[in-house]
Coordinates of N, CA and C in Angstrom, one line a residue:
Chain A
X1 N 130.5 -7.3 173.3 CA 130.3 -6.2 174.2 C 131.6 -5.9 174.9
X2 N 132.2 -4.8 174.5 CA 133.5 -4.4 175.1 C 133.4 -4.2 176.5
X3 N 134.5 -4.4 177.3 CA 134.5 -4.2 178.7 C 134.7 -2.7 179.0
X4 N 135.0 -2.4 180.2 CA 135.4 -1.1 180.6 C 136.7 -0.7 180.0
X5 N 136.9 0.4 179.4 CA 138.1 0.8 178.8 C 138.7 1.9 179.5
X6 N 140.1 1.8 179.7 CA 140.8 2.9 180.4 C 142.0 3.3 179.5
X7 N 142.3 4.5 179.4 CA 143.6 4.9 178.8 C 144.1 6.2 179.4
X8 N 145.4 6.4 179.4 CA 146.4 5.4 179.0 C 146.5 4.3 180.0
X9 N 147.2 3.2 179.6 CA 147.4 2.1 180.6 C 148.6 2.5 181.5
X10 N 149.5 3.2 181.0 CA 150.7 3.7 181.8 C 150.9 5.2 181.5
X11 N 151.2 5.9 182.6 CA 151.3 7.3 182.4 C 152.5 7.7 183.4
X12 N 153.4 8.4 182.8 CA 154.6 9.0 183.6 C 154.5 10.5 183.6
X13 N 154.6 11.1 184.7 CA 154.5 12.5 184.9 C 155.6 12.9 185.8
X14 N 156.1 14.2 185.6 CA 157.1 14.8 186.6 C 156.3 15.5 187.6
X15 N 156.8 15.7 188.8 CA 156.2 16.4 189.9 C 155.8 17.8 189.3
X16 N 154.5 18.2 189.7 CA 154.0 19.5 189.3 C 153.2 19.4 188.0
X17 N 153.3 18.4 187.2 CA 152.5 18.3 186.0 C 151.1 17.8 186.3
X18 N 150.3 17.8 185.2 CA 148.9 17.3 185.4 C 148.8 15.9 184.8
X19 N 147.9 15.1 185.4 CA 147.6 13.8 184.8 C 146.1 13.7 184.5
X20 N 145.8 13.2 183.3 CA 144.4 13.0 182.9 C 144.2 11.6 182.6
X21 N 143.2 10.9 183.3 CA 143.0 9.5 183.1 C 141.5 9.4 182.6
X22 N 141.4 8.5 181.6 CA 140.1 8.4 180.9 C 139.5 7.1 181.1
X23 N 138.2 7.0 181.2 CA 137.4 5.8 181.4 C 136.2 5.8 180.6
X24 N 136.0 4.8 179.7 CA 134.7 4.6 179.0 C 134.0 3.4 179.6
X25 N 132.8 3.6 180.1 CA 132.1 2.4 180.8 C 131.6 1.4 179.8
X26 N 131.2 0.3 180.3 CA 130.6 -0.7 179.4 C 129.4 -0.2 178.8
X27 N 129.0 -0.6 177.6 CA 127.8 -0.2 176.9 C 126.6 -0.5 177.7
X28 N 125.8 0.5 177.9 CA 124.6 0.4 178.7 C 124.7 0.7 180.1
X29 N 126.0 0.9 180.6 CA 126.2 1.3 182.0 C 126.2 2.8 182.2
X30 N 125.5 3.2 183.2 CA 125.3 4.6 183.5 C 126.0 5.1 184.8
X31 N 126.6 4.2 185.5 CA 127.3 4.5 186.7 C 128.8 4.3 186.6
X32 N 129.6 5.2 187.0 CA 131.0 5.1 186.9 C 131.6 5.4 188.3
X33 N 132.6 4.6 188.6 CA 133.3 4.7 189.9 C 134.8 4.7 189.6
X34 N 135.5 5.5 190.4 CA 137.0 5.5 190.4 C 137.5 5.0 191.7
X35 N 138.6 4.1 191.6 CA 139.2 3.6 192.8 C 140.7 3.8 192.6
X36 N 141.5 3.8 193.7 CA 142.9 4.0 193.7 C 143.5 2.8 194.5
X37 N 144.6 2.2 193.9 CA 145.3 1.2 194.6 C 146.8 1.6 194.7
X38 N 147.1 1.9 196.0 CA 148.5 2.3 196.3 C 149.3 1.0 196.3
X39 N 150.6 1.1 196.1 CA 151.5 -0.1 196.1 C 151.3 -1.0 197.3
X40 N 151.1 -2.3 197.1 CA 151.0 -3.3 198.2 C 149.7 -3.1 199.0
X41 N 148.7 -2.4 198.5 CA 147.5 -2.1 199.3 C 146.3 -2.6 198.5
X42 N 145.1 -2.6 199.2 CA 143.9 -2.9 198.5 C 143.3 -1.6 197.8
X43 N 142.2 -1.8 197.2 CA 141.6 -0.6 196.4 C 140.8 0.2 197.3
X44 N 140.9 1.5 197.1 CA 140.1 2.5 197.9 C 139.2 3.3 197.0
X45 N 137.9 3.5 197.4 CA 137.0 4.2 196.6 C 137.4 5.7 196.6
X46 N 137.2 6.3 195.4 CA 137.4 7.8 195.3 C 136.2 8.5 195.0
X47 N 135.5 8.2 193.9 CA 134.3 9.0 193.5 C 133.4 8.1 192.7
X48 N 132.1 8.5 192.8 CA 131.0 7.8 192.0 C 130.3 8.9 191.2
X49 N 130.1 8.6 189.9 CA 129.5 9.6 189.1 C 128.4 8.9 188.2
X50 N 127.4 9.7 187.9 CA 126.5 9.4 186.8 C 126.6 10.5 185.8
X51 N 126.0 10.4 184.6 CA 126.2 11.4 183.6 C 125.9 12.8 184.1
X52 N 126.9 13.6 184.0 CA 126.9 15.0 184.3 C 126.7 15.3 185.8
X53 N 126.8 14.3 186.6 CA 126.6 14.5 188.1 C 127.6 13.7 188.9
X54 N 128.1 14.4 189.9 CA 129.0 13.7 190.9 C 128.0 13.3 192.1
X55 N 127.9 12.0 192.3 CA 127.0 11.5 193.3 C 127.6 11.4 194.7
X56 N 128.9 10.9 194.7 CA 129.6 10.7 196.0 C 131.1 10.9 195.7
X57 N 131.7 11.9 196.3 CA 133.1 12.1 196.2 C 133.8 12.0 197.5
X58 N 133.2 11.3 198.4 CA 133.8 11.2 199.8 C 135.2 10.6 199.9
X59 N 135.6 9.9 198.9 CA 137.0 9.3 198.9 C 138.0 10.2 198.1
X60 N 137.6 11.3 197.6 CA 138.5 12.1 196.8 C 139.3 13.0 197.7
X61 N 140.7 13.1 197.5 CA 141.4 14.1 198.3 C 140.8 15.5 198.0
X62 N 140.9 16.3 199.0 CA 140.2 17.6 198.9 C 140.8 18.6 197.9
X63 N 142.1 18.4 197.6 CA 142.8 19.3 196.7 C 143.4 18.5 195.6
X64 N 143.5 19.2 194.5 CA 144.3 18.7 193.3 C 143.5 17.7 192.5
X65 N 142.6 17.0 193.0 CA 141.8 15.9 192.3 C 140.4 16.4 191.9
X66 N 140.0 16.0 190.7 CA 138.7 16.3 190.3 C 138.2 15.2 189.3
X67 N 136.9 15.0 189.1 CA 136.4 14.0 188.2 C 135.2 14.6 187.6
X68 N 134.9 14.1 186.3 CA 133.8 14.4 185.6 C 133.3 13.3 184.7
X69 N 132.0 13.3 184.4 CA 131.5 12.3 183.5 C 130.5 13.1 182.6
X70 N 131.0 13.7 181.5 CA 130.1 14.5 180.7 C 129.0 13.8 180.0
X71 N 128.1 14.5 179.4 CA 127.0 13.9 178.7 C 127.5 13.1 177.5
X72 N 128.6 13.6 176.8 CA 129.2 12.9 175.7 C 130.6 12.6 176.1
X73 N 131.1 11.4 175.8 CA 132.5 11.1 176.0 C 132.8 10.4 177.3
X74 N 134.1 10.1 177.5 CA 134.5 9.3 178.7 C 134.5 10.1 180.0
X75 N 134.5 9.4 181.1 CA 134.8 10.0 182.4 C 136.2 10.3 182.5
X76 N 136.5 11.4 183.1 CA 137.9 11.9 183.3 C 138.2 12.1 184.8
X77 N 139.4 11.5 185.2 CA 139.9 11.8 186.5 C 141.1 12.7 186.3
X78 N 141.1 13.8 186.9 CA 142.2 14.8 186.7 C 142.9 15.0 188.0
X79 N 144.3 14.9 187.9 CA 145.1 15.2 189.0 C 146.0 16.4 188.7
X80 N 145.9 17.5 189.4 CA 146.7 18.6 189.1 C 148.0 18.6 190.0
X81 N 149.1 19.2 189.5 CA 150.3 19.3 190.3 C 150.7 18.0 191.0
X82 N 150.9 17.0 190.2 CA 151.1 15.7 190.8 C 152.3 15.7 191.7
X83 N 152.2 14.8 192.8 CA 153.3 14.6 193.7 C 153.6 13.1 193.7
X84 N 154.8 12.7 194.3 CA 155.2 11.3 194.2 C 154.2 10.4 194.9
X85 N 153.5 10.9 195.9 CA 152.5 10.1 196.6 C 151.3 9.8 195.8
X86 N 151.2 10.4 194.6 CA 150.1 10.1 193.7 C 150.3 8.9 192.9
X87 N 151.6 8.4 192.9 CA 151.9 7.2 192.1 C 151.1 6.0 192.6
X88 N 150.3 5.4 191.7 CA 149.4 4.3 192.1 C 148.8 3.8 190.8
X89 N 148.0 2.7 191.0 CA 147.1 2.3 189.9 C 145.7 2.8 190.1
X90 N 145.1 3.4 189.1 CA 143.8 4.0 189.2 C 142.9 3.2 188.4
X91 N 141.8 2.6 189.0 CA 140.9 1.8 188.3 C 139.5 2.5 188.2
X92 N 138.9 2.3 187.1 CA 137.6 2.7 186.9 C 136.7 1.5 186.8
X93 N 135.5 1.6 187.3 CA 134.5 0.6 187.3 C 133.2 1.1 186.8
X94 N 132.3 0.3 186.2 CA 131.0 0.8 185.8 C 130.0 -0.3 186.2
X95 N 128.7 0.2 186.3 CA 127.6 -0.8 186.7 C 126.4 -0.3 185.9
X96 N 125.5 -1.3 185.6 CA 124.3 -1.0 184.8 C 123.3 -0.2 185.7
X97 N 122.2 0.3 185.1 CA 121.2 0.9 185.9 C 120.8 -0.1 187.1
X98 N 120.5 0.5 188.2 CA 120.3 -0.4 189.4 C 119.0 -1.2 189.3
X99 N 118.2 -0.9 188.4 CA 117.0 -1.8 188.2 C 117.4 -3.2 187.7
X100 N 118.7 -3.2 187.1 CA 119.2 -4.5 186.6 C 120.1 -5.2 187.6
X101 N 121.1 -4.4 188.1 CA 122.1 -5.0 189.0 C 123.0 -3.9 189.5
X102 N 123.6 -4.1 190.6 CA 124.6 -3.2 191.0 C 126.0 -3.8 191.0
X103 N 126.2 -4.9 190.2 CA 127.5 -5.4 190.1 C 128.4 -4.5 189.4
X104 N 129.6 -4.3 189.9 CA 130.6 -3.4 189.3 C 131.6 -4.2 188.5
X105 N 132.0 -3.7 187.3 CA 133.0 -4.3 186.4 C 134.1 -3.3 186.3
X106 N 135.3 -3.9 186.3 CA 136.5 -3.0 186.4 C 137.3 -3.0 185.1
X107 N 137.8 -1.8 184.8 CA 138.8 -1.7 183.7 C 140.1 -2.2 184.0
X108 N 141.1 -2.1 183.1 CA 142.4 -2.7 183.3 C 143.3 -1.8 184.2
X109 N 142.8 -0.5 184.4 CA 143.6 0.4 185.3 C 144.6 1.2 184.5
X110 N 144.9 2.4 185.1 CA 146.0 3.2 184.6 C 147.0 3.3 185.7
X111 N 148.3 2.9 185.3 CA 149.3 3.0 186.3 C 150.1 4.3 186.2
X112 N 150.0 5.1 187.2 CA 150.6 6.5 187.2 C 151.9 6.4 187.9
X113 N 152.9 6.9 187.3 CA 154.2 7.0 188.0 C 154.6 8.5 188.0
X114 N 154.9 9.0 189.1 CA 155.3 10.4 189.2 C 156.8 10.4 189.6
X115 N 157.6 11.0 188.7 CA 159.1 11.1 188.9 C 159.5 12.2 189.7
Chain B
X1 N 133.1 3.5 209.7 CA 132.7 2.8 208.5 C 132.8 1.2 208.7
X2 N 132.4 0.6 207.6 CA 132.4 -0.9 207.7 C 133.9 -1.4 207.6
X3 N 134.1 -2.5 208.3 CA 135.4 -3.2 208.2 C 135.3 -4.5 207.4
X4 N 136.2 -4.8 206.6 CA 136.2 -6.0 205.8 C 137.6 -6.7 206.0
X5 N 137.5 -7.9 206.5 CA 138.7 -8.6 206.9 C 138.8 -9.9 206.1
X6 N 140.0 -10.1 205.5 CA 140.2 -11.4 204.7 C 141.2 -12.2 205.4
X7 N 141.0 -13.5 205.3 CA 142.0 -14.4 205.8 C 142.1 -15.7 204.9
X8 N 143.3 -16.3 204.8 CA 144.6 -15.8 205.4 C 145.1 -14.7 204.6
X9 N 146.1 -14.0 205.0 CA 146.7 -12.9 204.2 C 147.5 -13.4 203.1
X10 N 148.1 -14.6 203.2 CA 148.8 -15.2 202.1 C 148.8 -16.7 202.3
X11 N 148.9 -17.4 201.1 CA 148.7 -18.8 201.1 C 149.6 -19.4 199.9
X12 N 150.3 -20.4 200.2 CA 151.1 -21.1 199.2 C 150.5 -22.5 199.1
X13 N 150.2 -22.9 197.9 CA 149.6 -24.2 197.6 C 150.4 -25.0 196.6
X14 N 150.4 -26.3 196.7 CA 150.9 -27.1 195.6 C 149.8 -27.3 194.6
X15 N 150.2 -27.3 193.3 CA 149.2 -27.5 192.3 C 148.4 -28.7 192.6
X16 N 147.1 -28.6 192.4 CA 146.1 -29.7 192.6 C 145.5 -29.6 194.0
X17 N 146.0 -28.8 194.9 CA 145.4 -28.7 196.2 C 144.2 -27.8 196.2
X18 N 143.4 -28.0 197.3 CA 142.1 -27.1 197.5 C 142.4 -26.1 198.5
X19 N 141.6 -25.0 198.5 CA 141.8 -24.0 199.5 C 140.5 -23.3 199.7
X20 N 140.4 -22.6 200.9 CA 139.2 -21.8 201.3 C 139.7 -20.5 201.8
X21 N 139.2 -19.4 201.2 CA 139.5 -18.1 201.6 C 138.2 -17.5 202.2
X22 N 138.5 -16.7 203.3 CA 137.4 -16.2 204.1 C 137.3 -14.6 204.0
X23 N 136.1 -14.1 204.1 CA 135.9 -12.7 204.1 C 134.8 -12.4 205.2
X24 N 135.2 -11.6 206.2 CA 134.3 -11.2 207.3 C 134.0 -9.7 207.1
X25 N 132.8 -9.3 207.4 CA 132.4 -7.9 207.3 C 131.6 -7.5 208.5
X26 N 131.7 -6.3 208.9 CA 131.2 -5.8 210.2 C 129.8 -5.3 210.3
X27 N 129.2 -5.2 209.1 CA 127.8 -4.6 209.1 C 127.0 -5.2 207.9
X28 N 125.8 -5.0 207.9 CA 124.9 -5.5 206.8 C 125.3 -4.8 205.5
X29 N 125.3 -5.5 204.4 CA 125.7 -5.0 203.1 C 124.7 -5.4 202.1
X30 N 124.7 -4.6 201.0 CA 123.7 -4.8 199.9 C 124.2 -5.9 199.0
X31 N 125.5 -6.0 198.7 CA 126.0 -7.1 197.9 C 127.5 -7.3 198.2
X32 N 128.0 -8.4 197.7 CA 129.4 -8.8 197.9 C 129.9 -9.3 196.6
X33 N 131.1 -8.9 196.3 CA 131.8 -9.4 195.1 C 133.2 -10.0 195.4
X34 N 133.6 -11.0 194.7 CA 134.9 -11.6 194.8 C 135.6 -11.3 193.5
X35 N 136.9 -10.9 193.6 CA 137.7 -10.6 192.4 C 139.0 -11.3 192.5
X36 N 139.6 -11.6 191.4 CA 141.0 -12.1 191.3 C 141.8 -11.0 190.6
X37 N 142.9 -10.6 191.2 CA 143.8 -9.6 190.6 C 145.0 -10.5 190.1
X38 N 145.1 -10.6 188.8 CA 146.2 -11.5 188.2 C 147.5 -10.8 188.3
X39 N 148.6 -11.5 188.0 CA 149.9 -10.9 188.1 C 150.1 -9.7 187.2
X40 N 149.3 -9.4 186.2 CA 149.4 -8.3 185.4 C 148.6 -7.1 185.9
X41 N 147.9 -7.3 187.1 CA 147.2 -6.2 187.7 C 145.7 -6.1 187.4
X42 N 145.2 -6.9 186.5 CA 143.8 -6.8 186.1 C 142.9 -7.5 187.1
X43 N 141.8 -6.8 187.3 CA 140.8 -7.3 188.3 C 139.7 -8.1 187.5
X44 N 139.6 -9.3 187.8 CA 138.6 -10.2 187.2 C 137.5 -10.5 188.1
X45 N 136.3 -10.2 187.6 CA 135.1 -10.6 188.4 C 134.9 -12.1 188.6
X46 N 134.9 -12.5 189.8 CA 134.6 -14.0 190.0 C 133.2 -14.3 190.4
X47 N 132.7 -13.6 191.4 CA 131.3 -13.8 191.8 C 130.7 -12.5 192.3
X48 N 129.4 -12.4 192.0 CA 128.5 -11.4 192.6 C 127.6 -12.2 193.5
X49 N 127.7 -12.1 194.8 CA 127.1 -13.0 195.6 C 126.6 -12.4 197.0
X50 N 125.5 -11.7 196.9 CA 125.0 -11.1 198.2 C 124.6 -12.1 199.2
X51 N 124.1 -13.3 198.7 CA 123.8 -14.4 199.6 C 123.8 -15.7 198.9
X52 N 123.8 -16.8 199.6 CA 123.7 -18.1 198.9 C 125.0 -18.6 198.4
X53 N 124.9 -19.6 197.5 CA 126.0 -20.3 197.0 C 126.0 -20.2 195.5
X54 N 127.2 -20.0 194.9 CA 127.3 -20.0 193.4 C 128.5 -20.9 193.1
X55 N 128.5 -21.5 191.9 CA 129.7 -22.2 191.4 C 130.0 -21.8 190.0
X56 N 131.3 -21.8 189.7 CA 131.8 -21.5 188.3 C 133.0 -22.3 188.1
X57 N 132.9 -23.5 187.5 CA 134.0 -24.4 187.3 C 134.6 -24.9 188.6
X58 N 135.9 -24.6 188.7 CA 136.6 -25.0 190.0 C 136.4 -24.1 191.1
X59 N 135.8 -23.0 190.9 CA 135.5 -22.0 192.0 C 134.1 -22.1 192.4
X60 N 133.9 -21.8 193.7 CA 132.6 -21.7 194.2 C 132.6 -20.7 195.4
X61 N 131.5 -20.1 195.7 CA 131.5 -19.1 196.8 C 130.2 -19.2 197.5
X62 N 130.2 -18.9 198.8 CA 129.1 -18.9 199.7 C 129.1 -17.7 200.5
X63 N 128.0 -17.0 200.6 CA 127.8 -15.8 201.5 C 126.7 -16.1 202.4
X64 N 127.0 -16.0 203.7 CA 126.0 -16.1 204.8 C 125.8 -14.6 205.3
X65 N 124.8 -13.9 204.7 CA 124.7 -12.5 205.0 C 124.3 -12.3 206.5
X66 N 123.5 -13.1 207.1 CA 123.1 -13.0 208.5 C 124.2 -13.1 209.4
X67 N 125.3 -13.9 209.1 CA 126.4 -14.0 209.9 C 127.6 -13.2 209.4
X68 N 127.4 -12.5 208.4 CA 128.4 -11.5 207.9 C 129.7 -12.1 207.5
X69 N 129.7 -13.1 206.7 CA 130.9 -13.7 206.1 C 130.6 -14.3 204.8
X70 N 131.7 -14.5 204.0 CA 131.7 -15.1 202.7 C 132.9 -16.0 202.6
X71 N 132.8 -17.1 201.8 CA 133.9 -18.0 201.6 C 134.0 -18.2 200.1
X72 N 135.3 -18.3 199.7 CA 135.6 -18.6 198.3 C 136.4 -19.9 198.3
X73 N 135.9 -20.9 197.6 CA 136.6 -22.2 197.5 C 137.3 -22.3 196.2
X74 N 138.5 -22.8 196.2 CA 139.2 -23.1 195.0 C 139.6 -24.5 195.0
X75 N 139.2 -25.3 194.1 CA 139.5 -26.7 194.0 C 140.5 -27.0 192.9
X76 N 141.3 -28.0 193.1 CA 142.3 -28.5 192.1 C 143.1 -27.3 191.6
X77 N 143.7 -26.6 192.5 CA 144.3 -25.3 192.1 C 145.4 -25.5 190.9
X78 N 145.5 -24.4 190.1 CA 146.4 -24.4 189.0 C 147.3 -23.2 189.2
X79 N 148.5 -23.2 188.5 CA 149.4 -22.1 188.7 C 148.8 -20.8 188.2
X80 N 147.9 -20.9 187.3 CA 147.2 -19.7 186.8 C 146.2 -19.1 187.8
X81 N 146.0 -19.8 188.9 CA 145.2 -19.2 190.0 C 145.9 -18.3 190.8
X82 N 147.2 -18.2 190.7 CA 148.1 -17.3 191.5 C 147.6 -15.9 191.3
X83 N 147.8 -15.1 192.3 CA 147.5 -13.7 192.3 C 146.9 -13.3 193.6
X84 N 146.1 -12.2 193.6 CA 145.5 -11.7 194.9 C 144.0 -11.8 194.7
X85 N 143.4 -12.3 195.7 CA 141.9 -12.5 195.8 C 141.3 -11.4 196.7
X86 N 140.5 -10.6 196.2 CA 139.8 -9.6 197.0 C 138.3 -9.9 197.1
X87 N 137.9 -9.6 198.3 CA 136.4 -9.6 198.6 C 136.1 -8.1 198.7
X88 N 134.9 -7.7 198.2 CA 134.5 -6.3 198.3 C 133.0 -6.3 198.6
X89 N 132.6 -5.4 199.6 CA 131.2 -5.3 199.9 C 130.7 -3.9 199.5
X90 N 129.4 -3.9 199.1 CA 128.8 -2.6 198.7 C 128.3 -2.0 200.0
X91 N 128.7 -0.8 200.2 CA 128.3 0.0 201.5 C 128.1 1.4 201.0
X92 N 126.8 1.8 201.0 CA 126.5 3.1 200.5 C 126.6 3.0 199.0
X93 N 127.3 3.9 198.4 CA 127.5 4.0 196.9 C 128.8 3.4 196.4
X94 N 129.5 2.7 197.3 CA 130.8 2.3 196.9 C 131.1 0.8 197.4
X95 N 132.1 0.2 196.7 CA 132.7 -1.0 197.2 C 133.8 -0.8 198.2
X96 N 133.7 -1.5 199.3 CA 134.8 -1.4 200.3 C 135.5 -2.7 200.2
X97 N 136.8 -2.7 199.9 CA 137.6 -3.8 199.7 C 138.3 -4.3 200.9
X98 N 138.5 -5.6 201.1 CA 139.4 -6.2 202.0 C 140.8 -6.0 201.6
X99 N 141.8 -6.4 202.4 CA 143.2 -6.3 202.1 C 143.7 -7.3 201.1
X100 N 142.9 -8.4 200.9 CA 143.2 -9.4 199.9 C 144.0 -10.6 200.5
X101 N 143.9 -11.7 199.8 CA 144.7 -12.9 200.1 C 145.6 -13.1 198.9
X102 N 146.9 -13.2 199.2 CA 147.9 -13.4 198.1 C 148.0 -15.0 198.0
X103 N 147.7 -15.5 196.9 CA 147.8 -16.9 196.6 C 148.9 -17.2 195.6
X104 N 149.8 -18.2 196.0 CA 150.8 -18.6 195.1 C 150.7 -20.1 195.0
X105 N 150.5 -20.6 193.7 CA 150.3 -22.0 193.4 C 151.6 -22.5 192.8
X106 N 152.2 -23.5 193.4 CA 153.5 -24.0 192.9 C 153.3 -25.3 192.1
X107 N 154.0 -25.4 191.0 CA 153.9 -26.6 190.1 C 154.8 -27.7 190.6

């Protein structure tokens, strides 16, 4: 059973470009979460999604950031017009249906560098 | 919102030594997880422990939910234990992380 998969693992963008980060949850998991880790800091929640629904986006910056989890395919975190302050590691986590457990399992992360 | 505090902030151990890491939280939580972030940045699940005690090899954890703290014990530490240890509590729909304990194990 493959773990949470994220790609790309490393992404370099110039200021003003768009960044697209992908996350495939573990098989059987229906909940996806995105977290951001700024350099030398802990992880901060961004958004929680289920298939085709954003459940909680209270941690998302109000502008330039969006997330989706379509019926088919991976979850996407999209950052438009990136700035240097967006440089960070972005982690995706997934959890099974809550009737089973609410333990979250993390992917390897995408390290975004904005030049 | 909830506050999650970890101590100590950093720790240096000689290989073979034991250690205890602490996590305090300021409100009732649904669950608590411990993670190890290795030097390559990967987050490894150590324990899912809303309450009680669990053991996995040289590691064990105890959560006392009524007193709002959890402890992670590392025995006979090895250099591969180096990295950052995070405690995270579930609050609402999300995990709230502590700032972590940086552990360095010297051979």
